[in-house]
XYZ file of C-alpha atoms in Angstrom:
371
model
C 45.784 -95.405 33.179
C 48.319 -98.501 33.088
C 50.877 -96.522 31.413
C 50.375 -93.899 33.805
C 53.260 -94.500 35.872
C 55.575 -95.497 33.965
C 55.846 -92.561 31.920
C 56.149 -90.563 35.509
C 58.864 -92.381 36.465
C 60.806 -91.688 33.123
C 60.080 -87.759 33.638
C 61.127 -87.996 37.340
C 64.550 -86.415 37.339
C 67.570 -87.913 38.997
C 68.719 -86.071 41.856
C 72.174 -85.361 43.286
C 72.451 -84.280 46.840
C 75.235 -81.587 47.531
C 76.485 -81.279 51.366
C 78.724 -78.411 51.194
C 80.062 -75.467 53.780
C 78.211 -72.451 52.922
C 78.610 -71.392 56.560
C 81.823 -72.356 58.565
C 85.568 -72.882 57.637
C 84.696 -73.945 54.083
C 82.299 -70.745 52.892
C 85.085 -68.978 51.486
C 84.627 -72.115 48.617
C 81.621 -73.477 48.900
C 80.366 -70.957 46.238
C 82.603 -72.066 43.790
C 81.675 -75.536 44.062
C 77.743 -75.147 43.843
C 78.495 -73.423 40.440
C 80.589 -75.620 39.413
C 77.392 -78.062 39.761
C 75.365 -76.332 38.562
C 77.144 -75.957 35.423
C 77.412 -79.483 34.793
C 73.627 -79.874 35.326
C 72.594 -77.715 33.108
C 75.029 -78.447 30.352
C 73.806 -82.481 30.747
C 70.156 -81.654 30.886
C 70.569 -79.566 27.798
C 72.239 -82.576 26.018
C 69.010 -84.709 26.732
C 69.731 -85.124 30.468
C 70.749 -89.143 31.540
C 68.394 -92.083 29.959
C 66.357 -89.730 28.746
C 65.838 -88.169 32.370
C 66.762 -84.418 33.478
C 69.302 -83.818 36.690
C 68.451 -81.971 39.568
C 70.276 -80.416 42.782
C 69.447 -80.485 46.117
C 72.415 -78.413 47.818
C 72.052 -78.298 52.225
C 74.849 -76.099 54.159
C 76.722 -78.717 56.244
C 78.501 -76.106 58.095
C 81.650 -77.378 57.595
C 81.738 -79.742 60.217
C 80.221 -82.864 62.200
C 77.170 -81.890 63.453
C 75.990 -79.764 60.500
C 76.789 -82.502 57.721
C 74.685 -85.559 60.279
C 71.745 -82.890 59.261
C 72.467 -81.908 56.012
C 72.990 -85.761 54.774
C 70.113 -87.105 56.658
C 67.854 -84.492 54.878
C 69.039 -84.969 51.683
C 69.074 -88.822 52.003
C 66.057 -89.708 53.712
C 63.987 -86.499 53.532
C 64.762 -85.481 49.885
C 65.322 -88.772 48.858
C 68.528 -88.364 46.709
C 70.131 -91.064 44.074
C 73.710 -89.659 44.872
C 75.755 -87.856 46.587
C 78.233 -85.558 45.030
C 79.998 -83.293 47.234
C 83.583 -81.343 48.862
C 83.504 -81.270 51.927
C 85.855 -80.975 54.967
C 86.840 -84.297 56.450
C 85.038 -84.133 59.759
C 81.914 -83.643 57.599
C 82.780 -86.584 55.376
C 83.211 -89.126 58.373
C 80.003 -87.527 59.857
C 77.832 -88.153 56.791
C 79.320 -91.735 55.502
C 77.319 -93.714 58.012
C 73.779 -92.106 56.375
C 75.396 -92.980 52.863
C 75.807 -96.602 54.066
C 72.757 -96.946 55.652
C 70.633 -95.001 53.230
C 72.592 -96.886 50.412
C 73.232 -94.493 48.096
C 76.814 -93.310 46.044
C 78.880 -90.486 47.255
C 81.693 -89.107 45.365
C 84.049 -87.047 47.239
C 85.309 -84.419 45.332
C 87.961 -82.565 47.922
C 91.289 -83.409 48.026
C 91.514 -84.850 51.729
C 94.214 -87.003 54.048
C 93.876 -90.022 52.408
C 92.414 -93.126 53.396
C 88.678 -92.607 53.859
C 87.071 -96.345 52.434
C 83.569 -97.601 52.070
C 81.983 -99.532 49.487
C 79.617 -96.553 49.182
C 82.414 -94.085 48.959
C 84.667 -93.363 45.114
C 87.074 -89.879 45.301
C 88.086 -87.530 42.574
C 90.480 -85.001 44.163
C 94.121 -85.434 45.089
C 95.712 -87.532 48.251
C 98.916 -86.738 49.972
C 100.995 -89.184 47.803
C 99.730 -87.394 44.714
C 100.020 -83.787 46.384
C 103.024 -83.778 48.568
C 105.965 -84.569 47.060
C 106.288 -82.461 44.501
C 106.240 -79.758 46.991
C 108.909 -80.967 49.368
C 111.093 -82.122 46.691
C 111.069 -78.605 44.894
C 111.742 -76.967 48.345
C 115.006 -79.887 48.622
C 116.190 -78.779 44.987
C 116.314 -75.153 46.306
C 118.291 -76.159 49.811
C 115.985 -76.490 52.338
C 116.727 -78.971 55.126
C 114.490 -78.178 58.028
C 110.668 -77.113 58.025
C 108.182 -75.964 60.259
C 104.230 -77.477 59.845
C 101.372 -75.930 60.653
C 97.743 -77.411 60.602
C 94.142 -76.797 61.341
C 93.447 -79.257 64.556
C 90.992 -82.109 62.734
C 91.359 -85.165 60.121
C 92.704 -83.274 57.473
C 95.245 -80.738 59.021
C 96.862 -83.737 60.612
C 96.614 -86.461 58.423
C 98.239 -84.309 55.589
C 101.196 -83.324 57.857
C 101.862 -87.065 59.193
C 102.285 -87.857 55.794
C 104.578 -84.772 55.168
C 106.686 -84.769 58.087
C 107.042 -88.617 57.156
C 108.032 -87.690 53.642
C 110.811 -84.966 54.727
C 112.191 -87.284 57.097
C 112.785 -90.035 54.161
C 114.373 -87.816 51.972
C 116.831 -86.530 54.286
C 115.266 -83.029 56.095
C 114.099 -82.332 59.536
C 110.927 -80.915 61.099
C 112.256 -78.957 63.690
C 108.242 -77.702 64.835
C 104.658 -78.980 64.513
C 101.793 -76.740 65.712
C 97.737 -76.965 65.365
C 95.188 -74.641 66.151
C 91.591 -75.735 66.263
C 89.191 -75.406 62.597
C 87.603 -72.323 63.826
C 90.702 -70.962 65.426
C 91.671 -67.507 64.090
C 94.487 -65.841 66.449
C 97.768 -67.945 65.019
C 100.365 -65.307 67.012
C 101.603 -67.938 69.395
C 101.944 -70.412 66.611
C 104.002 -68.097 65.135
C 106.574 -66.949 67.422
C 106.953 -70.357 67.737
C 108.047 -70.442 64.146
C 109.843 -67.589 64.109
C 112.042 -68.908 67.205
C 112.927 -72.300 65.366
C 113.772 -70.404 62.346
C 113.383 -73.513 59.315
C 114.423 -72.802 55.912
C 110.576 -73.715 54.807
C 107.047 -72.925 56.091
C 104.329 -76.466 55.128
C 100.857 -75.593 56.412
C 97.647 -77.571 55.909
C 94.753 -75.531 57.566
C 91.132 -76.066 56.780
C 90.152 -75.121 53.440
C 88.712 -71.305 53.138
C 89.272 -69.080 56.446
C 91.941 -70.399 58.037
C 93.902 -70.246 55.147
C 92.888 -66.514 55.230
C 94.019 -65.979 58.396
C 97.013 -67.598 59.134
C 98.943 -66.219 55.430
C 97.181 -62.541 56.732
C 99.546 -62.981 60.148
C 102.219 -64.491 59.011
C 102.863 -61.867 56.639
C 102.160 -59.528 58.940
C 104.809 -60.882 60.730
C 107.141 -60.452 58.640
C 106.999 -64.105 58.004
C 108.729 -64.363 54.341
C 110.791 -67.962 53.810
C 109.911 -69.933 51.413
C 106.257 -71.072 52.266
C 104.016 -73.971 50.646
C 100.705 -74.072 51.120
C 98.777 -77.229 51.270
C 95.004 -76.621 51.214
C 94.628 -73.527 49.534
C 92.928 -73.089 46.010
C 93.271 -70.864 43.094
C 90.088 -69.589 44.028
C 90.995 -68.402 47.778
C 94.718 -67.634 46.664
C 92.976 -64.324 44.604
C 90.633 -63.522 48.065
C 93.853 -63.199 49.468
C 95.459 -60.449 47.404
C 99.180 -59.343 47.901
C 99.456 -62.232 50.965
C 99.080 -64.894 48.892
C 102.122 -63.767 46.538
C 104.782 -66.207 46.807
C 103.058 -69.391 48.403
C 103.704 -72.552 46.706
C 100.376 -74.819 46.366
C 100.258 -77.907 44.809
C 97.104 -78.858 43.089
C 95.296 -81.355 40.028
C 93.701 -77.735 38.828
C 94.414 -74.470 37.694
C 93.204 -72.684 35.913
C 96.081 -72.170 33.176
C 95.737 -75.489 31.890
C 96.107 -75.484 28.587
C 93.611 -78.077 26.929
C 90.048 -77.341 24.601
C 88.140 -78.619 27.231
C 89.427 -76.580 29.985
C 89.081 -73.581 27.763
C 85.677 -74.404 27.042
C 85.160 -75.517 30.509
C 86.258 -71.589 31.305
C 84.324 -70.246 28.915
C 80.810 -72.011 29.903
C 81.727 -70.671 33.282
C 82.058 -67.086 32.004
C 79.199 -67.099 30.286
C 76.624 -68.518 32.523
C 77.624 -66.490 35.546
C 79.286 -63.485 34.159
C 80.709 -61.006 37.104
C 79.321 -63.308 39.663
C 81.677 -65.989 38.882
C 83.911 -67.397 41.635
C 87.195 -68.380 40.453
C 87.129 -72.130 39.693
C 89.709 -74.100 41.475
C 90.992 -77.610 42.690
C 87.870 -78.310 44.585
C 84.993 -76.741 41.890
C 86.173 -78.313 38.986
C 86.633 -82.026 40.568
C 82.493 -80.964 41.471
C 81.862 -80.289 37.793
C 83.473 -83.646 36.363
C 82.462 -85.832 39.397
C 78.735 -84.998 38.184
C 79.494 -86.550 34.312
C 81.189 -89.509 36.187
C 78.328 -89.882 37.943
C 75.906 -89.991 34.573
C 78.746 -92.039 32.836
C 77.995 -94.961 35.442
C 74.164 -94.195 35.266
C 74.459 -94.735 31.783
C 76.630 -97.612 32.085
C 74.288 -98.945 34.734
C 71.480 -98.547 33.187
C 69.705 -97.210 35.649
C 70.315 -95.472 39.385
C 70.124 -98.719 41.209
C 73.141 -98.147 43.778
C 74.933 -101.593 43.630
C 75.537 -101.144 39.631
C 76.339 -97.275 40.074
C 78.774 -98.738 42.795
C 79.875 -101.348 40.141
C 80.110 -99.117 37.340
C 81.543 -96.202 39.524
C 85.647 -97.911 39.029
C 85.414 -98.552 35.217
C 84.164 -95.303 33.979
C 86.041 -92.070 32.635
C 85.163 -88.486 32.025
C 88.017 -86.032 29.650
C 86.981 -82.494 31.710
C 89.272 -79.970 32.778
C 91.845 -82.044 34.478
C 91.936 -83.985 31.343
C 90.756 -87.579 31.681
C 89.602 -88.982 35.015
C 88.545 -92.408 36.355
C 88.298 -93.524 39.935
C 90.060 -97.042 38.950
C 92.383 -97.113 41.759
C 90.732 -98.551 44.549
C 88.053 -96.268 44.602
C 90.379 -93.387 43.939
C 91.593 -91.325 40.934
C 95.481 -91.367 39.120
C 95.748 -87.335 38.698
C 97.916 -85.267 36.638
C 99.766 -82.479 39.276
C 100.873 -79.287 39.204
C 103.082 -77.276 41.365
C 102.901 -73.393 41.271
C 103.159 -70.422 42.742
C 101.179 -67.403 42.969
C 102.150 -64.379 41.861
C 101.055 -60.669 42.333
C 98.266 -60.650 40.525
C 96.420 -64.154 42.205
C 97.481 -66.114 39.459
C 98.846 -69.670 39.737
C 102.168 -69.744 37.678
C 102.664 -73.410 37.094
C 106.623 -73.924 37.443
C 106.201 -77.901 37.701
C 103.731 -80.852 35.731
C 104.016 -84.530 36.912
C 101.880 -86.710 34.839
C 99.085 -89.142 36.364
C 100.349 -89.857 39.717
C 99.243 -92.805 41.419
C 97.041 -92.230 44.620
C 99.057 -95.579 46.540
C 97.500 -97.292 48.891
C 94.528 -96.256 49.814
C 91.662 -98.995 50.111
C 93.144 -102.242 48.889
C 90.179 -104.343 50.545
C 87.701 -102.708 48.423
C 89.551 -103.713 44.984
């Protein structure tokens, strides 16, 4: 009877809570991302799970927004009792959930690219932040003679927050923003946005809607419009570029995934994919595959830890690294990851043609008090 319990607590498995929009703005990825999860979770538990203990998934629709994720992280937290959580998200669901991470103590790794800037001692983020994602956009847009742009953003965090930083970074290298227009997240009739646009006729289009719908909606009307200067993208993923068919052709996205990268482990990453879900696979993209390798980070700082005890996860979070898809990853930089960048374009087909690589860009500045 004495060693009763502690060979139940070796068999209980460690369980990662996933907040994510399967209704709302974001269900046009959400999909993606759960696979993505589950992937890694079964791969791991096949390898002899994480000190000797299997991995489990608890995944709650947040909605995509506010009031949906204060549910969905105060069920997984207190109700199902998580050890982490690992999650993309939009950012109004982020700020909505962080104060049940800090109060329920537990890790959360962020694993959408997002407007930079989000810190808690709680918090470490594996996707992309405007000074990783926007320059190489505006800069190839320079090279090809553009001087003045429109922006256009979803009316939250993340729609804003991108295009401060953008219209900040076209005004320091010498171009003009000659409009700036935001509809709300679940805003679908862009028309007035648009003859807007079309009256202040810029040489380039920079949007940064929501991630999913909006995107949907917004390239559907402007091409519609017969909306066709040179047009960059930035929120939209591989995976929603192929929903969109023909309207996606052209747009410029910038992105730490694709899924031409050419490395083993991103072809075996592909391949795992393939073969586990066969023709229900959704397209992996810049916010499934930072899922997938935030989940080995995750057991790499378990393992390091020892244990799930949140302040050494928190401590071993920073010094850890994972060689996925992306290629190798670590959230060293106060609390945030250096990323390797592409820029493409997509072509007919959906594909992402990559037509620019910039090597392990620094995030900046993001949370220097938590260093």
């Amino acid at each position: 009877m004495l060693t009763a319990a502690p060979v139940l607590a070796a068999e209980k498995p460690i369980v990662i809570g996933v907040p994510v929009g399967l209704s709302g703005a974001n269900s046009v990825v959400a999909p993606s991302v759960v696979q993505a999860a589950e992937l890694a979770v079964e791969e791991i538990n096949a390898a002899g799970g994480v000190l000797g203990r299997k991995l489990a998934l608890e995944v709650a629709d947040d909605a995509s927004g506010a009031a949906g994720a204060q549910k969905a992280f105060d069920s997984l937290i207190y109700q199902k009792k998580v050890d982490v959580i690992i999650a993309m998200e939009t950012s109004a669901a982020r700020n909505a959930g962080l104060p049940a991470v800090t109060k329920g103590r537990v890790p959360y790794i962020y694993t959408s690219f997002y407007e930079g800037r989000s810190c808690n001692k709680n918090l470490f983020v594996n996707g992309w932040v405007p000074e990783q994602q926007v320059p190489p956009v505006i800069d190839a847009f320079k090279d090809k003679g553009a001087k003045t742009y429109f922006l256009v953003g979803s009316d939250y965090a993340f729609g804003r927050g991108m295009l401060a930083f953008t219209r900040a970074y076209i005004e320091k290298t010498g171009g003009k923003v000659v409009g700036e227009e935001y509809l709300p997240m679940d805003g679908s009739d862009w028309t007035a946005i648009i003859s807007k646009l079309k009256e202040a006729k810029p040489d380039a289009l920079v949007t940064s809607t929501a991630g999913g719908a909006p995107n949907v909606t917004l390239t559907k009307q402007l091409r519609g419009a017969g909306v066709t200067l040179p047009y960059a993208n930035l929120a939209v993923d591989e995976g929603t570029a192929k929903s969109m068919g023909a309207d996606a052709e052209g747009i410029y996205l910038s992105a730490s995934y694709v899924t031409g990268i050419d490395s083993p482990q991103n072809k075996a990453f592909l391949a795992a994919m393939e073969k586990k879900f066969g023709s229900s696979l959704r397209t992996p993209n810049d916010l499934s595959v930072p899922e997938y390798e935030a989940i080995y980070l995750y057991k790499a700082a378990v393992e390091k830890a020892g244990g799930t005890e949140t302040a050494k996860v928190l401590a071993a979070l920073p010094t850890v690294t994972v060689t996925g898809p992306r290629g190798t990853i670590g959230m060293s930089k106060q609390h945030h990851a250096p990323l390797t960048m592409y820029l493409g374009q997509v072509q007919k087909d959906g594909g992402v043609k990559v037509v620019g690589t910039f090597k392990d860009v620094d995030p900046g500045e993001q949370c220097p008090k938590l260093d």
